[in-house]
Amino acid sequence: MLITEIKPKEEILAFLKEKKSIFVIQCYGCKEVVYPFDEIQKFLQENSINYVLQDYLCNHEYSKEYINKCKEQIENAEMLLIFSCGVGVQSFSEMLYNNTELKIKGKKVYAGCDTLYVNGFQGLTATEPNCAQCRKCHLNYTCAICPITSCSKSLLNGQCGGVKNGKCEVDKEMDCGWEKIFKKSEKMKDKNCVLDEKIHLHDFKIIP
Amino acid sequence: MEKLLDYTKYKLKPKEEIVELIKDKDNLFVFVCGKCYKEFASVIPEDCKELYPILKENGKNVVECETIDFLCNRHHLDIRKSGFQDGLKKSDNVLVLSCGVGIQTVANFLEDKPVYAVADTIPQEGQHGIALYNNKCAGCATCFLTATQGICPITNCTKELVNGPCGGAKNGKCEVSKDKDCGWEKINQRLKVTEFNFWELPVQFHKYNRVNFKISNKYNTAVREKRSRNFYGGVYPFENKEYTSEKPIQQFPEPETVEIPLSQHTGAVCESLVKVGDVVKVGQKIGDSKSFISAPVHSSVSGKVTAIETKPHPVIPSGVTTITIKADGKNEYHESVKANKEYEKLSKDNLIDIIRDKGIVGLGGAQFPTYVKFKSPKPIDTLILNGCECEPYVTADDRLMIEHPEEIVGGMKILMKILGLQKGYIAIETNKPQAIEAVKKTINNLNLTSAIEIAELPTKYPQGSERMLIKKVTGKDVPLGGLPLDVGVVVNNVGTSFAVYNAVVNGLPLIKRIVTVTGEKIKNKLNLEVKIGTPVSEILDYCGADLKDGDYVLKMGGPMMGLLQKSLEVPVIKGTTSLLVTKKPDIKLSSERSCIKCGRCVDVCPMELYPLYYWYYKNSKSQNVKAELDNTGLDILNSKSKHGATNCIECGCCEYICSSKLPLIDNIKEMKKEAREVKS
């Protein structure tokens, strides 16, 4: 699950300037996920650029076939413009450089999209609960509300004190995660809650 | 193909921690997530087998253990709720073996039960995309990949530097983590190869404030809303209806010969009523059967029968006895074709007889004999006319509704009379505003606003599927393996209603239909009124199909459910909604692809099935597959089970969305065959 936004047009056009032949690859963002298809289409039409449409650019085998299919076009193009999420651009460029059959090692790659982080996508569905994959799960002490993701400051020792009417001081639209944790622990009378526990430390180096 | 690793998303917490955690807790209920992104070696995660002994050693009572795939998808918890509700009530504490998203989802779901995590989530490479490779994206909303030529500095550099190396690298390894390659060294090498002038670019800044909770949450909510709109699952393929949606229906020129198969319906094949050399007229019955589920066929031209032999058929691969008629060009009507001025006085049984006699079948593609639906042994309280036409490309029903709303509404009146109903619905997707307008106007003109209601439904595939349609319009659930009749509903296509009107009022049997001819390989994309039996090749020639290079795919029907045609020597039959000619797929993939368990198919299946398990079942080399699958409680071979393969409606959503491009529908068809054998 990914969310991509098209880069500012000026930024893309600045790269396109003085380039004669461009090869554009569009990844139809995991199908059905947020992908600015119409905007990109409009941009390409305005600048009369042809494109190849593909989905699941990050699927290696599939992309490999595509590279072989569009061999000539890629070889002849001065630059490659890729509209895809970060993983797509990286996978594709990596493959280009590892492909010894093609003489395209020196092709310049341009990314046309910015990728946004979205809640809960580790779990495939874009749901509200979010996980930072920090390898040290604190949920047992916080009534299963994650302090890392639902507190702007990822605090582990309770509220920062900057909360107003239950809203975060960093982002006023966001509920204070710690307020939620306290309320839930009161309701559940949870013995394990952080309030009665020894202080937890977040071990950042646990992720290699 | 590169071997996929077992992309475990979580691992069991250390034993000591679990023992400490469960010290003062008993009567445990365990939720286990089947994991996403993993090699399909077994269904039940290894960690689960480790957890049990720990619980047992400590003398804990495990009330129940529920394995749910894609636990983060709240919908799965909801639909399986009835299965584990009782166990949950008896338990005091809930343990969840899942990644953080799954644990939190369960916590939200249960609210008043304490939920404990027994797993830690591990960060994974590449999981932001669908495929499992080494690249990772931080989703930081300021993509530097252009500047760094496809190697991300945010995820590859420990310090997330964007302006070049820090200088601490030794022998190409990071100073923070000595196992890690220095991302900037890699970037430098690539910049050399591409001769990209990074150093002259303006200084790069990482805009941390670009990802804002509000923005991502807005998208996030939109995605979920779009997916669950109207009914669970479904997809939004490119519609491509604009090719033909503005093209008025044209008459296709009289064919010289027609080939009329004796089976153009679900049910028994007809027996020929004519022999070679006979002279037939337009509308003359040339085939009929005594079976209950069957429909007669009629000649669509006047002329001479030249052959009766087995010929290729668009639906039945082995071919069907087909009557070939050479047209004489006179188009004389048979005496049975005469207008019925007093049709309003006809009784219910007379009307049903006419519908049978004139060979009316469902024109949406399924070709089920229409009269059978009206001889329902069960009481019927609702009639729905299906004008959804959710298949991409096809516009036959759309044009029919725009150009012939009177006949459609007239036909509906007749059908409502047969069923003795006061109220009926015409369901149309909102992507057909002209059709909605036309039908609405007709209903107003005929003062039928109280009797016929237009149900405007959001555009989504497969909205036109009977089950989804009934659920949306009436709120009723058709039971598994059941028919719409079981909930007192009859669904007919708008084209069928049009044909019923023609049959009852004008006495005209079903001898022609509207066919959309479209696709990239067709020059003149048209909506044509074609006589049944017209050879497909003639129609394609007429529309300027470019087939010489052999680089084409011909489908009868839409791109999702249409039937692939190997031969051009097939005729148009009653169920031909469209002739779609597209280019062959750009690339061929090897057959050794494997499922990466991304779960997209589960997310889109409108029947709430698990298509990936059918794939696993048919393609797994492991011997214990069946036993393992049974352990999960899916029971996929049982037609009565919620997850049985026989429930599949073959809408093609899973195959469309599959990130590994697996031929899931063919696989399911095989599964169904097997399931039927198990039953018998």
PDB file of N, CA, C and O in Angstrom, chain B residues 245-272:
ATOM      1  N   SER B 245     -19.329   4.787 -26.129  1.00  0.00           N
ATOM      2  CA  SER B 245     -20.521   5.206 -25.389  1.00  0.00           C
ATOM      3  C   SER B 245     -21.315   6.296 -26.117  1.00  0.00           C
ATOM      4  O   SER B 245     -22.489   6.487 -25.858  1.00  0.00           O
ATOM      5  N   GLU B 246     -20.681   7.008 -27.046  1.00  0.00           N
ATOM      6  CA  GLU B 246     -21.396   8.053 -27.781  1.00  0.00           C
ATOM      7  C   GLU B 246     -21.837   7.579 -29.168  1.00  0.00           C
ATOM      8  O   GLU B 246     -22.380   8.351 -29.950  1.00  0.00           O
ATOM      9  N   LYS B 247     -21.557   6.320 -29.485  1.00  0.00           N
ATOM     10  CA  LYS B 247     -21.888   5.821 -30.827  1.00  0.00           C
ATOM     11  C   LYS B 247     -23.287   5.211 -30.829  1.00  0.00           C
ATOM     12  O   LYS B 247     -23.520   4.205 -30.155  1.00  0.00           O
ATOM     13  N   PRO B 248     -24.211   5.814 -31.592  1.00  0.00           N
ATOM     14  CA  PRO B 248     -25.564   5.238 -31.640  1.00  0.00           C
ATOM     15  C   PRO B 248     -25.548   3.822 -32.224  1.00  0.00           C
ATOM     16  O   PRO B 248     -24.641   3.470 -32.980  1.00  0.00           O
ATOM     17  N   ILE B 249     -26.549   3.055 -31.859  1.00  0.00           N
ATOM     18  CA  ILE B 249     -26.624   1.671 -32.351  1.00  0.00           C
ATOM     19  C   ILE B 249     -26.835   1.671 -33.856  1.00  0.00           C
ATOM     20  O   ILE B 249     -27.723   2.334 -34.372  1.00  0.00           O
ATOM     21  N   GLN B 250     -25.996   0.946 -34.560  1.00  0.00           N
ATOM     22  CA  GLN B 250     -26.123   0.841 -36.012  1.00  0.00           C
ATOM     23  C   GLN B 250     -26.613  -0.548 -36.379  1.00  0.00           C
ATOM     24  O   GLN B 250     -26.315  -1.520 -35.699  1.00  0.00           O
ATOM     25  N   GLN B 251     -27.326  -0.573 -37.516  1.00  0.00           N
ATOM     26  CA  GLN B 251     -27.779  -1.863 -38.033  1.00  0.00           C
ATOM     27  C   GLN B 251     -26.617  -2.518 -38.766  1.00  0.00           C
ATOM     28  O   GLN B 251     -25.987  -1.874 -39.613  1.00  0.00           O
ATOM     29  N   PHE B 252     -26.318  -3.750 -38.442  1.00  0.00           N
ATOM     30  CA  PHE B 252     -25.284  -4.457 -39.194  1.00  0.00           C
ATOM     31  C   PHE B 252     -25.906  -4.968 -40.487  1.00  0.00           C
ATOM     32  O   PHE B 252     -27.028  -5.450 -40.505  1.00  0.00           O
ATOM     33  N   PRO B 253     -25.205  -4.858 -41.628  1.00  0.00           N
ATOM     34  CA  PRO B 253     -25.785  -5.308 -42.893  1.00  0.00           C
ATOM     35  C   PRO B 253     -26.219  -6.775 -42.827  1.00  0.00           C
ATOM     36  O   PRO B 253     -25.661  -7.552 -42.059  1.00  0.00           O
ATOM     37  N   GLU B 254     -27.204  -7.105 -43.640  1.00  0.00           N
ATOM     38  CA  GLU B 254     -27.726  -8.481 -43.659  1.00  0.00           C
ATOM     39  C   GLU B 254     -26.600  -9.479 -43.925  1.00  0.00           C
ATOM     40  O   GLU B 254     -25.865  -9.336 -44.898  1.00  0.00           O
ATOM     41  N   PRO B 255     -26.439 -10.474 -43.087  1.00  0.00           N
ATOM     42  CA  PRO B 255     -25.413 -11.484 -43.368  1.00  0.00           C
ATOM     43  C   PRO B 255     -25.859 -12.396 -44.511  1.00  0.00           C
ATOM     44  O   PRO B 255     -27.056 -12.603 -44.708  1.00  0.00           O
ATOM     45  N   GLU B 256     -24.872 -12.928 -45.245  1.00  0.00           N
ATOM     46  CA  GLU B 256     -25.228 -13.832 -46.356  1.00  0.00           C
ATOM     47  C   GLU B 256     -25.583 -15.217 -45.847  1.00  0.00           C
ATOM     48  O   GLU B 256     -26.510 -15.853 -46.330  1.00  0.00           O
ATOM     49  N   THR B 257     -24.781 -15.673 -44.896  1.00  0.00           N
ATOM     50  CA  THR B 257     -25.133 -16.951 -44.262  1.00  0.00           C
ATOM     51  C   THR B 257     -25.092 -16.741 -42.756  1.00  0.00           C
ATOM     52  O   THR B 257     -24.320 -15.931 -42.252  1.00  0.00           O
ATOM     53  N   VAL B 258     -25.924 -17.476 -42.081  1.00  0.00           N
ATOM     54  CA  VAL B 258     -25.860 -17.447 -40.621  1.00  0.00           C
ATOM     55  C   VAL B 258     -25.659 -18.865 -40.110  1.00  0.00           C
ATOM     56  O   VAL B 258     -26.101 -19.833 -40.727  1.00  0.00           O
ATOM     57  N   GLU B 259     -24.956 -18.952 -38.990  1.00  0.00           N
ATOM     58  CA  GLU B 259     -24.742 -20.252 -38.355  1.00  0.00           C
ATOM     59  C   GLU B 259     -25.383 -20.191 -36.988  1.00  0.00           C
ATOM     60  O   GLU B 259     -24.949 -19.438 -36.123  1.00  0.00           O
ATOM     61  N   ILE B 260     -26.444 -20.950 -36.836  1.00  0.00           N
ATOM     62  CA  ILE B 260     -27.180 -20.856 -35.574  1.00  0.00           C
ATOM     63  C   ILE B 260     -26.960 -22.114 -34.739  1.00  0.00           C
ATOM     64  O   ILE B 260     -27.472 -23.188 -35.073  1.00  0.00           O
ATOM     65  N   PRO B 261     -26.177 -22.010 -33.669  1.00  0.00           N
ATOM     66  CA  PRO B 261     -25.940 -23.180 -32.814  1.00  0.00           C
ATOM     67  C   PRO B 261     -27.229 -23.571 -32.093  1.00  0.00           C
ATOM     68  O   PRO B 261     -28.047 -22.717 -31.767  1.00  0.00           O
ATOM     69  N   LEU B 262     -27.382 -24.863 -31.861  1.00  0.00           N
ATOM     70  CA  LEU B 262     -28.598 -25.336 -31.197  1.00  0.00           C
ATOM     71  C   LEU B 262     -28.512 -25.209 -29.674  1.00  0.00           C
ATOM     72  O   LEU B 262     -29.420 -25.581 -28.962  1.00  0.00           O
ATOM     73  N   SER B 263     -27.393 -24.694 -29.201  1.00  0.00           N
ATOM     74  CA  SER B 263     -27.328 -24.396 -27.771  1.00  0.00           C
ATOM     75  C   SER B 263     -26.828 -22.966 -27.603  1.00  0.00           C
ATOM     76  O   SER B 263     -25.686 -22.668 -27.887  1.00  0.00           O
ATOM     77  N   GLN B 264     -27.704 -22.096 -27.193  1.00  0.00           N
ATOM     78  CA  GLN B 264     -27.315 -20.724 -26.907  1.00  0.00           C
ATOM     79  C   GLN B 264     -27.839 -20.352 -25.532  1.00  0.00           C
ATOM     80  O   GLN B 264     -28.260 -19.246 -25.281  1.00  0.00           O
ATOM     81  N   HIS B 265     -27.858 -21.342 -24.673  1.00  0.00           N
ATOM     82  CA  HIS B 265     -28.468 -21.120 -23.359  1.00  0.00           C
ATOM     83  C   HIS B 265     -27.894 -22.118 -22.380  1.00  0.00           C
ATOM     84  O   HIS B 265     -27.295 -23.115 -22.763  1.00  0.00           O
ATOM     85  N   THR B 266     -28.097 -21.855 -21.112  1.00  0.00           N
ATOM     86  CA  THR B 266     -27.755 -22.818 -20.081  1.00  0.00           C
ATOM     87  C   THR B 266     -28.826 -23.904 -20.129  1.00  0.00           C
ATOM     88  O   THR B 266     -30.005 -23.590 -20.184  1.00  0.00           O
ATOM     89  N   GLY B 267     -28.424 -25.145 -20.126  1.00  0.00           N
ATOM     90  CA  GLY B 267     -29.410 -26.217 -20.104  1.00  0.00           C
ATOM     91  C   GLY B 267     -29.272 -27.149 -21.294  1.00  0.00           C
ATOM     92  O   GLY B 267     -28.235 -27.187 -21.966  1.00  0.00           O
ATOM     93  N   ALA B 268     -30.338 -27.899 -21.565  1.00  0.00           N
ATOM     94  CA  ALA B 268     -30.287 -28.943 -22.585  1.00  0.00           C
ATOM     95  C   ALA B 268     -30.142 -28.357 -23.985  1.00  0.00           C
ATOM     96  O   ALA B 268     -30.691 -27.298 -24.294  1.00  0.00           O
ATOM     97  N   VAL B 269     -29.372 -29.059 -24.834  1.00  0.00           N
ATOM     98  CA  VAL B 269     -29.200 -28.641 -26.228  1.00  0.00           C
ATOM     99  C   VAL B 269     -30.488 -28.952 -26.983  1.00  0.00           C
ATOM    100  O   VAL B 269     -31.141 -29.965 -26.757  1.00  0.00           O
ATOM    101  N   CYS B 270     -30.868 -28.045 -27.906  1.00  0.00           N
ATOM    102  CA  CYS B 270     -32.101 -28.249 -28.668  1.00  0.00           C
ATOM    103  C   CYS B 270     -31.909 -29.332 -29.717  1.00  0.00           C
ATOM    104  O   CYS B 270     -30.800 -29.649 -30.128  1.00  0.00           O
ATOM    105  N   GLU B 271     -33.074 -29.863 -30.175  1.00  0.00           N
ATOM    106  CA  GLU B 271     -33.029 -30.763 -31.324  1.00  0.00           C
ATOM    107  C   GLU B 271     -33.488 -29.986 -32.537  1.00  0.00           C
ATOM    108  O   GLU B 271     -34.395 -29.147 -32.455  1.00  0.00           O
ATOM    109  N   SER B 272     -32.863 -30.299 -33.672  1.00  0.00           N
ATOM    110  CA  SER B 272     -33.186 -29.550 -34.881  1.00  0.00           C
ATOM    111  C   SER B 272     -34.607 -29.863 -35.343  1.00  0.00           C
ATOM    112  O   SER B 272     -35.038 -31.019 -35.324  1.00  0.00           O
TER     113      SER B 272
END
